[in-house]
Amino acid sequence: MLRQIIEPGFWMGFWVGAGLAIVIATMVVVVLLDRRFNRVHRLRVAGLYPAVGEPVTDHHYVALLRAGHVKCAARLYKKTQKVSGKEAAAAVERMAAALRSI
């Protein structure tokens, strides 16, 4: 066992495996981030998500809720109102309940 660890071939295989694991992890992170940014872009094109620099109004939350994007509405609320995730989810749920009662 000790002899295997001392041999250079062992360490070369170890570093190749470690490098491969890092590359795969990086690719997974990039793909997940790309999917998230594409979703926001699609919502912007559809007119549901505010453009960069555009002030956020209640109309944006309502449009997202009517289109069924509750999580995106909560994320937008959290980002713009500077509240916690739980508070944002509760506020968006209250908005959704008010929309359902209309």
N, CA, C and O atoms as CSV, one atom per row, in Angstrom:
chain,resi,resn,atom,element,x,y,z
A,1,MET,N,N,0.825,-1.193,0.000
A,1,MET,CA,C,0.000,0.000,0.000
A,1,MET,C,C,0.869,1.256,0.000
A,1,MET,O,O,0.656,2.163,-0.805
A,2,LEU,N,N,1.843,1.306,0.899
A,2,LEU,CA,C,2.723,2.462,0.970
A,2,LEU,C,C,3.527,2.609,-0.310
A,2,LEU,O,O,3.781,3.722,-0.771
A,3,ARG,N,N,3.921,1.493,-0.875
A,3,ARG,CA,C,4.703,1.527,-2.105
A,3,ARG,C,C,3.866,2.116,-3.254
A,3,ARG,O,O,4.401,2.828,-4.104
A,4,GLN,N,N,2.560,1.824,-3.283
A,4,GLN,CA,C,1.694,2.368,-4.326
A,4,GLN,C,C,1.560,3.882,-4.187
A,4,GLN,O,O,1.523,4.590,-5.193
A,5,ILE,N,N,1.486,4.378,-2.976
A,5,ILE,CA,C,1.325,5.812,-2.755
A,5,ILE,C,C,2.587,6.565,-3.149
A,5,ILE,O,O,2.502,7.692,-3.635
A,6,ILE,N,N,3.732,5.976,-2.953
A,6,ILE,CA,C,4.992,6.645,-3.258
A,6,ILE,C,C,5.239,6.716,-4.761
A,6,ILE,O,O,5.907,7.640,-5.225
A,7,GLU,N,N,4.724,5.777,-5.521
A,7,GLU,CA,C,4.989,5.749,-6.967
A,7,GLU,C,C,4.352,6.955,-7.651
A,7,GLU,O,O,3.247,7.356,-7.288
A,8,PRO,N,N,5.044,7.544,-8.650
A,8,PRO,CA,C,4.529,8.726,-9.346
A,8,PRO,C,C,3.249,8.443,-10.122
A,8,PRO,O,O,2.424,9.341,-10.289
A,9,GLY,N,N,3.070,7.233,-10.594
A,9,GLY,CA,C,1.864,6.905,-11.358
A,9,GLY,C,C,0.595,7.077,-10.543
A,9,GLY,O,O,-0.440,7.484,-11.069
A,10,PHE,N,N,0.679,6.767,-9.262
A,10,PHE,CA,C,-0.477,6.935,-8.381
A,10,PHE,C,C,-0.893,8.398,-8.318
A,10,PHE,O,O,-2.073,8.719,-8.461
A,11,TRP,N,N,0.072,9.282,-8.106
A,11,TRP,CA,C,-0.248,10.703,-7.971
A,11,TRP,C,C,-0.728,11.309,-9.276
A,11,TRP,O,O,-1.564,12.212,-9.271
A,12,MET,N,N,-0.210,10.824,-10.391
A,12,MET,CA,C,-0.673,11.337,-11.677
A,12,MET,C,C,-2.154,10.998,-11.868
A,12,MET,O,O,-2.941,11.841,-12.297
A,13,GLY,N,N,-2.518,9.774,-11.549
A,13,GLY,CA,C,-3.924,9.380,-11.645
A,13,GLY,C,C,-4.806,10.159,-10.688
A,13,GLY,O,O,-5.934,10.522,-11.022
A,14,PHE,N,N,-4.287,10.412,-9.503
A,14,PHE,CA,C,-5.038,11.184,-8.515
A,14,PHE,C,C,-5.320,12.591,-9.025
A,14,PHE,O,O,-6.454,13.065,-8.950
A,15,TRP,N,N,-4.288,13.262,-9.546
A,15,TRP,CA,C,-4.463,14.638,-10.014
A,15,TRP,C,C,-5.336,14.708,-11.259
A,15,TRP,O,O,-6.095,15.663,-11.425
A,16,VAL,N,N,-5.242,13.726,-12.124
A,16,VAL,CA,C,-6.119,13.696,-13.303
A,16,VAL,C,C,-7.570,13.544,-12.851
A,16,VAL,O,O,-8.456,14.228,-13.363
A,17,GLY,N,N,-7.809,12.659,-11.904
A,17,GLY,CA,C,-9.168,12.470,-11.389
A,17,GLY,C,C,-9.696,13.707,-10.687
A,17,GLY,O,O,-10.856,14.079,-10.866
A,18,ALA,N,N,-8.852,14.347,-9.887
A,18,ALA,CA,C,-9.271,15.561,-9.186
A,18,ALA,C,C,-9.566,16.683,-10.175
A,18,ALA,O,O,-10.546,17.412,-10.020
A,19,GLY,N,N,-8.725,16.820,-11.183
A,19,GLY,CA,C,-8.959,17.847,-12.205
A,19,GLY,C,C,-10.242,17.594,-12.969
A,19,GLY,O,O,-10.990,18.527,-13.262
A,20,LEU,N,N,-10.499,16.341,-13.291
A,20,LEU,CA,C,-11.726,15.988,-14.000
A,20,LEU,C,C,-12.954,16.302,-13.149
A,20,LEU,O,O,-13.959,16.789,-13.667
A,21,ALA,N,N,-12.881,16.029,-11.863
A,21,ALA,CA,C,-13.997,16.329,-10.966
A,21,ALA,C,C,-14.255,17.833,-10.900
A,21,ALA,O,O,-15.410,18.259,-10.869
A,22,ILE,N,N,-13.203,18.631,-10.879
A,22,ILE,CA,C,-13.357,20.091,-10.843
A,22,ILE,C,C,-13.975,20.597,-12.138
A,22,ILE,O,O,-14.845,21.467,-12.110
A,23,VAL,N,N,-13.539,20.065,-13.266
A,23,VAL,CA,C,-14.094,20.482,-14.561
A,23,VAL,C,C,-15.574,20.137,-14.641
A,23,VAL,O,O,-16.370,20.958,-15.095
A,24,ILE,N,N,-15.955,18.950,-14.212
A,24,ILE,CA,C,-17.362,18.546,-14.265
A,24,ILE,C,C,-18.209,19.412,-13.337
A,24,ILE,O,O,-19.308,19.820,-13.712
A,25,ALA,N,N,-17.718,19.696,-12.138
A,25,ALA,CA,C,-18.458,20.548,-11.203
A,25,ALA,C,C,-18.637,21.952,-11.768
A,25,ALA,O,O,-19.708,22.542,-11.625
A,26,THR,N,N,-17.613,22.489,-12.403
A,26,THR,CA,C,-17.703,23.815,-13.016
A,26,THR,C,C,-18.726,23.821,-14.140
A,26,THR,O,O,-19.500,24.769,-14.272
A,27,MET,N,N,-18.735,22.779,-14.945
A,27,MET,CA,C,-19.701,22.702,-16.047
A,27,MET,C,C,-21.133,22.642,-15.525
A,27,MET,O,O,-22.026,23.260,-16.104
A,28,VAL,N,N,-21.360,21.915,-14.450
A,28,VAL,CA,C,-22.702,21.832,-13.870
A,28,VAL,C,C,-23.152,23.198,-13.378
A,28,VAL,O,O,-24.292,23.595,-13.616
A,29,VAL,N,N,-22.278,23.918,-12.699
A,29,VAL,CA,C,-22.619,25.259,-12.200
A,29,VAL,C,C,-22.928,26.199,-13.357
A,29,VAL,O,O,-23.895,26.959,-13.290
A,30,VAL,N,N,-22.131,26.162,-14.407
A,30,VAL,CA,C,-22.351,27.038,-15.567
A,30,VAL,C,C,-23.689,26.728,-16.227
A,30,VAL,O,O,-24.425,27.647,-16.587
A,31,VAL,N,N,-24.010,25.470,-16.388
A,31,VAL,CA,C,-25.281,25.093,-17.019
A,31,VAL,C,C,-26.457,25.555,-16.172
A,31,VAL,O,O,-27.436,26.072,-16.710
A,32,LEU,N,N,-26.380,25.380,-14.863
A,32,LEU,CA,C,-27.482,25.802,-14.002
A,32,LEU,C,C,-27.662,27.315,-14.012
A,32,LEU,O,O,-28.793,27.802,-14.051
A,33,LEU,N,N,-26.565,28.063,-13.977
A,33,LEU,CA,C,-26.667,29.524,-14.035
A,33,LEU,C,C,-27.207,29.983,-15.380
A,33,LEU,O,O,-28.003,30.920,-15.445
A,34,ASP,N,N,-26.782,29.333,-16.449
A,34,ASP,CA,C,-27.254,29.695,-17.780
A,34,ASP,C,C,-28.758,29.473,-17.897
A,34,ASP,O,O,-29.461,30.292,-18.489
A,35,ARG,N,N,-29.254,28.378,-17.341
A,35,ARG,CA,C,-30.688,28.109,-17.386
A,35,ARG,C,C,-31.461,29.189,-16.643
A,35,ARG,O,O,-32.531,29.605,-17.088
A,36,ARG,N,N,-30.924,29.647,-15.510
A,36,ARG,CA,C,-31.627,30.670,-14.735
A,36,ARG,C,C,-31.675,31.992,-15.500
A,36,ARG,O,O,-32.720,32.640,-15.558
A,37,PHE,N,N,-30.547,32.389,-16.086
A,37,PHE,CA,C,-30.520,33.648,-16.815
A,37,PHE,C,C,-31.372,33.583,-18.073
A,37,PHE,O,O,-31.965,34.588,-18.467
A,38,ASN,N,N,-31.443,32.413,-18.714
A,38,ASN,CA,C,-32.313,32.266,-19.879
A,38,ASN,C,C,-33.772,32.415,-19.489
A,38,ASN,O,O,-34.559,32.987,-20.243
A,39,ARG,N,N,-34.147,31.906,-18.314
A,39,ARG,CA,C,-35.531,32.023,-17.858
A,39,ARG,C,C,-35.897,33.491,-17.666
A,39,ARG,O,O,-36.964,33.927,-18.096
A,40,VAL,N,N,-35.015,34.252,-17.023
A,40,VAL,CA,C,-35.277,35.677,-16.815
A,40,VAL,C,C,-35.355,36.392,-18.156
A,40,VAL,O,O,-36.197,37.273,-18.334
A,41,HIS,N,N,-34.500,36.033,-19.095
A,41,HIS,CA,C,-34.531,36.654,-20.421
A,41,HIS,C,C,-35.859,36.357,-21.118
A,41,HIS,O,O,-36.465,37.251,-21.709
A,42,ARG,N,N,-36.311,35.100,-21.049
A,42,ARG,CA,C,-37.591,34.743,-21.681
A,42,ARG,C,C,-38.744,35.508,-21.045
A,42,ARG,O,O,-39.664,35.932,-21.744
A,43,LEU,N,N,-38.706,35.690,-19.726
A,43,LEU,CA,C,-39.762,36.446,-19.052
A,43,LEU,C,C,-39.710,37.919,-19.440
A,43,LEU,O,O,-40.750,38.565,-19.567
A,44,ARG,N,N,-38.501,38.454,-19.629
A,44,ARG,CA,C,-38.382,39.853,-20.069
A,44,ARG,C,C,-38.940,40.031,-21.474
A,44,ARG,O,O,-39.651,40.999,-21.746
A,45,VAL,N,N,-38.622,39.104,-22.359
A,45,VAL,CA,C,-39.124,39.185,-23.737
A,45,VAL,C,C,-40.646,39.105,-23.745
A,45,VAL,O,O,-41.299,39.776,-24.544
A,46,ALA,N,N,-41.213,38.290,-22.859
A,46,ALA,CA,C,-42.665,38.152,-22.778
A,46,ALA,C,C,-43.325,39.350,-22.092
A,46,ALA,O,O,-44.551,39.457,-22.079
A,47,GLY,N,N,-42.521,40.249,-21.525
A,47,GLY,CA,C,-43.058,41.429,-20.864
A,47,GLY,C,C,-43.502,41.183,-19.434
A,47,GLY,O,O,-44.187,42.020,-18.845
A,48,LEU,N,N,-43.120,40.042,-18.866
A,48,LEU,CA,C,-43.525,39.713,-17.504
A,48,LEU,C,C,-42.518,40.177,-16.463
A,48,LEU,O,O,-42.886,40.400,-15.310
A,49,TYR,N,N,-41.271,40.325,-16.842
A,49,TYR,CA,C,-40.192,40.682,-15.922
A,49,TYR,C,C,-39.684,42.057,-16.334
A,49,TYR,O,O,-39.534,42.313,-17.528
A,50,PRO,N,N,-39.413,42.954,-15.383
A,50,PRO,CA,C,-38.982,44.307,-15.757
A,50,PRO,C,C,-37.615,44.310,-16.444
A,50,PRO,O,O,-36.744,43.494,-16.142
A,51,ALA,N,N,-37.456,45.241,-17.365
A,51,ALA,CA,C,-36.169,45.405,-18.039
A,51,ALA,C,C,-35.165,46.007,-17.060
A,51,ALA,O,O,-35.543,46.552,-16.023
A,52,VAL,N,N,-33.904,45.903,-17.398
A,52,VAL,CA,C,-32.853,46.452,-16.542
A,52,VAL,C,C,-33.037,47.963,-16.447
A,52,VAL,O,O,-33.136,48.644,-17.468
A,53,GLY,N,N,-33.084,48.486,-15.231
A,53,GLY,CA,C,-33.247,49.912,-15.013
A,53,GLY,C,C,-34.695,50.357,-14.937
A,53,GLY,O,O,-34.972,51.490,-14.543
A,54,GLU,N,N,-35.614,49.494,-15.304
A,54,GLU,CA,C,-37.033,49.838,-15.246
A,54,GLU,C,C,-37.524,49.694,-13.804
A,54,GLU,O,O,-37.218,48.695,-13.151
A,55,PRO,N,N,-38.279,50.671,-13.295
A,55,PRO,CA,C,-38.774,50.540,-11.924
A,55,PRO,C,C,-39.795,49.401,-11.822
A,55,PRO,O,O,-40.622,49.210,-12.713
A,56,VAL,N,N,-39.720,48.663,-10.735
A,56,VAL,CA,C,-40.624,47.530,-10.528
A,56,VAL,C,C,-41.908,48.030,-9.878
A,56,VAL,O,O,-41.876,48.742,-8.874
A,57,THR,N,N,-43.026,47.649,-10.459
A,57,THR,CA,C,-44.330,48.027,-9.917
A,57,THR,C,C,-45.109,46.767,-9.564
A,57,THR,O,O,-44.677,45.650,-9.850
A,58,ASP,N,N,-46.265,46.967,-8.937
A,58,ASP,CA,C,-47.118,45.817,-8.606
A,58,ASP,C,C,-47.582,45.093,-9.862
A,58,ASP,O,O,-47.893,43.903,-9.823
A,59,HIS,N,N,-47.627,45.809,-10.965
A,59,HIS,CA,C,-48.031,45.192,-12.233
A,59,HIS,C,C,-47.121,44.015,-12.584
A,59,HIS,O,O,-47.594,43.003,-13.100
A,60,HIS,N,N,-45.842,44.135,-12.315
A,60,HIS,CA,C,-44.909,43.052,-12.633
A,60,HIS,C,C,-45.196,41.812,-11.785
A,60,HIS,O,O,-45.178,40.693,-12.298
A,61,TYR,N,N,-45.461,42.006,-10.493
A,61,TYR,CA,C,-45.776,40.866,-9.630
A,61,TYR,C,C,-47.064,40.190,-10.090
A,61,TYR,O,O,-47.140,38.964,-10.173
A,62,VAL,N,N,-48.076,41.006,-10.389
A,62,VAL,CA,C,-49.371,40.465,-10.816
A,62,VAL,C,C,-49.231,39.712,-12.133
A,62,VAL,O,O,-49.809,38.638,-12.298
A,63,ALA,N,N,-48.469,40.266,-13.068
A,63,ALA,CA,C,-48.281,39.597,-14.360
A,63,ALA,C,C,-47.584,38.251,-14.182
A,63,ALA,O,O,-47.965,37.265,-14.813
A,64,LEU,N,N,-46.572,38.209,-13.331
A,64,LEU,CA,C,-45.881,36.941,-13.076
A,64,LEU,C,C,-46.808,35.933,-12.406
A,64,LEU,O,O,-46.790,34.751,-12.749
A,65,LEU,N,N,-47.615,36.390,-11.455
A,65,LEU,CA,C,-48.531,35.482,-10.768
A,65,LEU,C,C,-49.603,34.955,-11.713
A,65,LEU,O,O,-49.929,33.768,-11.678
A,66,ARG,N,N,-50.146,35.810,-12.545
A,66,ARG,CA,C,-51.172,35.354,-13.498
A,66,ARG,C,C,-50.612,34.363,-14.507
A,66,ARG,O,O,-51.333,33.489,-14.989
A,67,ALA,N,N,-49.330,34.495,-14.828
A,67,ALA,CA,C,-48.699,33.563,-15.767
A,67,ALA,C,C,-48.247,32.283,-15.069
A,67,ALA,O,O,-47.778,31.354,-15.727
A,68,GLY,N,N,-48.385,32.225,-13.731
A,68,GLY,CA,C,-48.031,31.017,-12.998
A,68,GLY,C,C,-46.591,30.945,-12.533
A,68,GLY,O,O,-46.126,29.875,-12.141
A,69,HIS,N,N,-45.879,32.052,-12.566
A,69,HIS,CA,C,-44.473,32.084,-12.153
A,69,HIS,C,C,-44.362,32.618,-10.723
A,69,HIS,O,O,-43.852,33.715,-10.495
A,70,VAL,N,N,-44.846,31.828,-9.771
A,70,VAL,CA,C,-44.885,32.258,-8.369
A,70,VAL,C,C,-43.473,32.407,-7.810
A,70,VAL,O,O,-43.182,33.380,-7.115
A,71,LYS,N,N,-42.596,31.453,-8.108
A,71,LYS,CA,C,-41.225,31.529,-7.585
A,71,LYS,C,C,-40.483,32.740,-8.145
A,71,LYS,O,O,-39.737,33.397,-7.418
A,72,CYS,N,N,-40.678,33.039,-9.415
A,72,CYS,CA,C,-40.021,34.215,-10.008
A,72,CYS,C,C,-40.567,35.500,-9.389
A,72,CYS,O,O,-39.817,36.451,-9.166
A,73,ALA,N,N,-41.870,35.529,-9.111
A,73,ALA,CA,C,-42.456,36.704,-8.466
A,73,ALA,C,C,-41.878,36.879,-7.063
A,73,ALA,O,O,-41.582,38.000,-6.647
A,74,ALA,N,N,-41.719,35.777,-6.335
A,74,ALA,CA,C,-41.141,35.862,-4.990
A,74,ALA,C,C,-39.686,36.305,-5.052
A,74,ALA,O,O,-39.243,37.098,-4.221
A,75,ARG,N,N,-38.944,35.801,-6.027
A,75,ARG,CA,C,-37.537,36.186,-6.166
A,75,ARG,C,C,-37.424,37.679,-6.509
A,75,ARG,O,O,-36.563,38.380,-5.976
A,76,LEU,N,N,-38.298,38.156,-7.401
A,76,LEU,CA,C,-38.294,39.574,-7.761
A,76,LEU,C,C,-38.663,40.431,-6.553
A,76,LEU,O,O,-38.050,41.472,-6.316
A,77,TYR,N,N,-39.662,39.996,-5.794
A,77,TYR,CA,C,-40.075,40.734,-4.598
A,77,TYR,C,C,-38.936,40.798,-3.583
A,77,TYR,O,O,-38.667,41.851,-3.005
A,78,LYS,N,N,-38.274,39.671,-3.374
A,78,LYS,CA,C,-37.157,39.622,-2.424
A,78,LYS,C,C,-36.041,40.567,-2.844
A,78,LYS,O,O,-35.460,41.272,-2.019
A,79,LYS,N,N,-35.750,40.569,-4.146
A,79,LYS,CA,C,-34.650,41.396,-4.652
A,79,LYS,C,C,-34.975,42.886,-4.575
A,79,LYS,O,O,-34.109,43.692,-4.237
A,80,THR,N,N,-36.211,43.253,-4.884
A,80,THR,CA,C,-36.543,44.676,-4.952
A,80,THR,C,C,-36.914,45.267,-3.596
A,80,THR,O,O,-36.616,46.430,-3.326
A,81,GLN,N,N,-37.562,44.474,-2.741
A,81,GLN,CA,C,-38.006,44.992,-1.445
A,81,GLN,C,C,-36.994,44.761,-0.328
A,81,GLN,O,O,-37.181,45.241,0.790
A,82,LYS,N,N,-35.918,44.025,-0.629
A,82,LYS,CA,C,-34.849,43.746,0.335
A,82,LYS,C,C,-35.400,43.078,1.605
A,82,LYS,O,O,-35.148,43.531,2.722
A,83,VAL,N,N,-36.152,41.999,1.406
A,83,VAL,CA,C,-36.694,41.225,2.523
A,83,VAL,C,C,-36.150,39.802,2.441
A,83,VAL,O,O,-35.493,39.433,1.467
A,84,SER,N,N,-36.429,39.011,3.469
A,84,SER,CA,C,-35.959,37.622,3.469
A,84,SER,C,C,-36.809,36.789,2.509
A,84,SER,O,O,-37.856,37.231,2.035
A,85,GLY,N,N,-36.340,35.601,2.241
A,85,GLY,CA,C,-37.060,34.713,1.335
A,85,GLY,C,C,-38.427,34.329,1.871
A,85,GLY,O,O,-39.393,34.250,1.111
A,86,LYS,N,N,-38.519,34.088,3.183
A,86,LYS,CA,C,-39.803,33.727,3.790
A,86,LYS,C,C,-40.792,34.883,3.697
A,86,LYS,O,O,-41.964,34.686,3.380
A,87,GLU,N,N,-40.307,36.093,3.977
A,87,GLU,CA,C,-41.188,37.259,3.901
A,87,GLU,C,C,-41.653,37.491,2.472
A,87,GLU,O,O,-42.813,37.834,2.244
A,88,ALA,N,N,-40.763,37.307,1.515
A,88,ALA,CA,C,-41.132,37.487,0.111
A,88,ALA,C,C,-42.160,36.450,-0.313
A,88,ALA,O,O,-43.130,36.781,-0.995
A,89,ALA,N,N,-41.957,35.197,0.083
A,89,ALA,CA,C,-42.908,34.140,-0.274
A,89,ALA,C,C,-44.274,34.416,0.342
A,89,ALA,O,O,-45.301,34.207,-0.304
A,90,ALA,N,N,-44.294,34.887,1.593
A,90,ALA,CA,C,-45.567,35.192,2.251
A,90,ALA,C,C,-46.274,36.355,1.564
A,90,ALA,O,O,-47.489,36.315,1.367
A,91,ALA,N,N,-45.525,37.385,1.202
A,91,ALA,CA,C,-46.127,38.541,0.533
A,91,ALA,C,C,-46.683,38.157,-0.832
A,91,ALA,O,O,-47.778,38.581,-1.202
A,92,VAL,N,N,-45.940,37.366,-1.571
A,92,VAL,CA,C,-46.407,36.941,-2.897
A,92,VAL,C,C,-47.615,36.023,-2.755
A,92,VAL,O,O,-48.532,36.083,-3.573
A,93,GLU,N,N,-47.631,35.184,-1.741
A,93,GLU,CA,C,-48.793,34.311,-1.518
A,93,GLU,C,C,-50.030,35.136,-1.169
A,93,GLU,O,O,-51.135,34.803,-1.597
A,94,ARG,N,N,-49.851,36.214,-0.393
A,94,ARG,CA,C,-50.981,37.111,-0.097
A,94,ARG,C,C,-51.485,37.769,-1.377
A,94,ARG,O,O,-52.693,37.903,-1.574
A,95,MET,N,N,-50.557,38.184,-2.253
A,95,MET,CA,C,-50.969,38.768,-3.535
A,95,MET,C,C,-51.735,37.745,-4.368
A,95,MET,O,O,-52.756,38.073,-4.974
A,96,ALA,N,N,-51.246,36.510,-4.399
A,96,ALA,CA,C,-51.905,35.461,-5.179
A,96,ALA,C,C,-53.297,35.173,-4.625
A,96,ALA,O,O,-54.239,34.964,-5.390
A,97,ALA,N,N,-53.431,35.160,-3.298
A,97,ALA,CA,C,-54.743,34.929,-2.688
A,97,ALA,C,C,-55.701,36.066,-3.030
A,97,ALA,O,O,-56.881,35.833,-3.291
A,98,ALA,N,N,-55.190,37.294,-3.027
A,98,ALA,CA,C,-56.028,38.438,-3.386
A,98,ALA,C,C,-56.461,38.349,-4.851
A,98,ALA,O,O,-57.593,38.699,-5.184
A,99,LEU,N,N,-55.574,37.888,-5.718
A,99,LEU,CA,C,-55.935,37.733,-7.134
A,99,LEU,C,C,-56.985,36.642,-7.321
A,99,LEU,O,O,-57.885,36.780,-8.149
A,100,ARG,N,N,-56.870,35.557,-6.554
A,100,ARG,CA,C,-57.841,34.462,-6.667
A,100,ARG,C,C,-59.220,34.888,-6.187
A,100,ARG,O,O,-60.230,34.406,-6.698
A,101,SER,N,N,-59.270,35.787,-5.211
A,101,SER,CA,C,-60.562,36.200,-4.657
A,101,SER,C,C,-61.276,37.224,-5.535
A,101,SER,O,O,-62.459,37.499,-5.335
A,102,ILE,N,N,-60.565,37.785,-6.499
A,102,ILE,CA,C,-61.184,38.798,-7.376
A,102,ILE,C,C,-62.051,38.124,-8.410
A,102,ILE,O,O,-62.658,38.799,-9.241
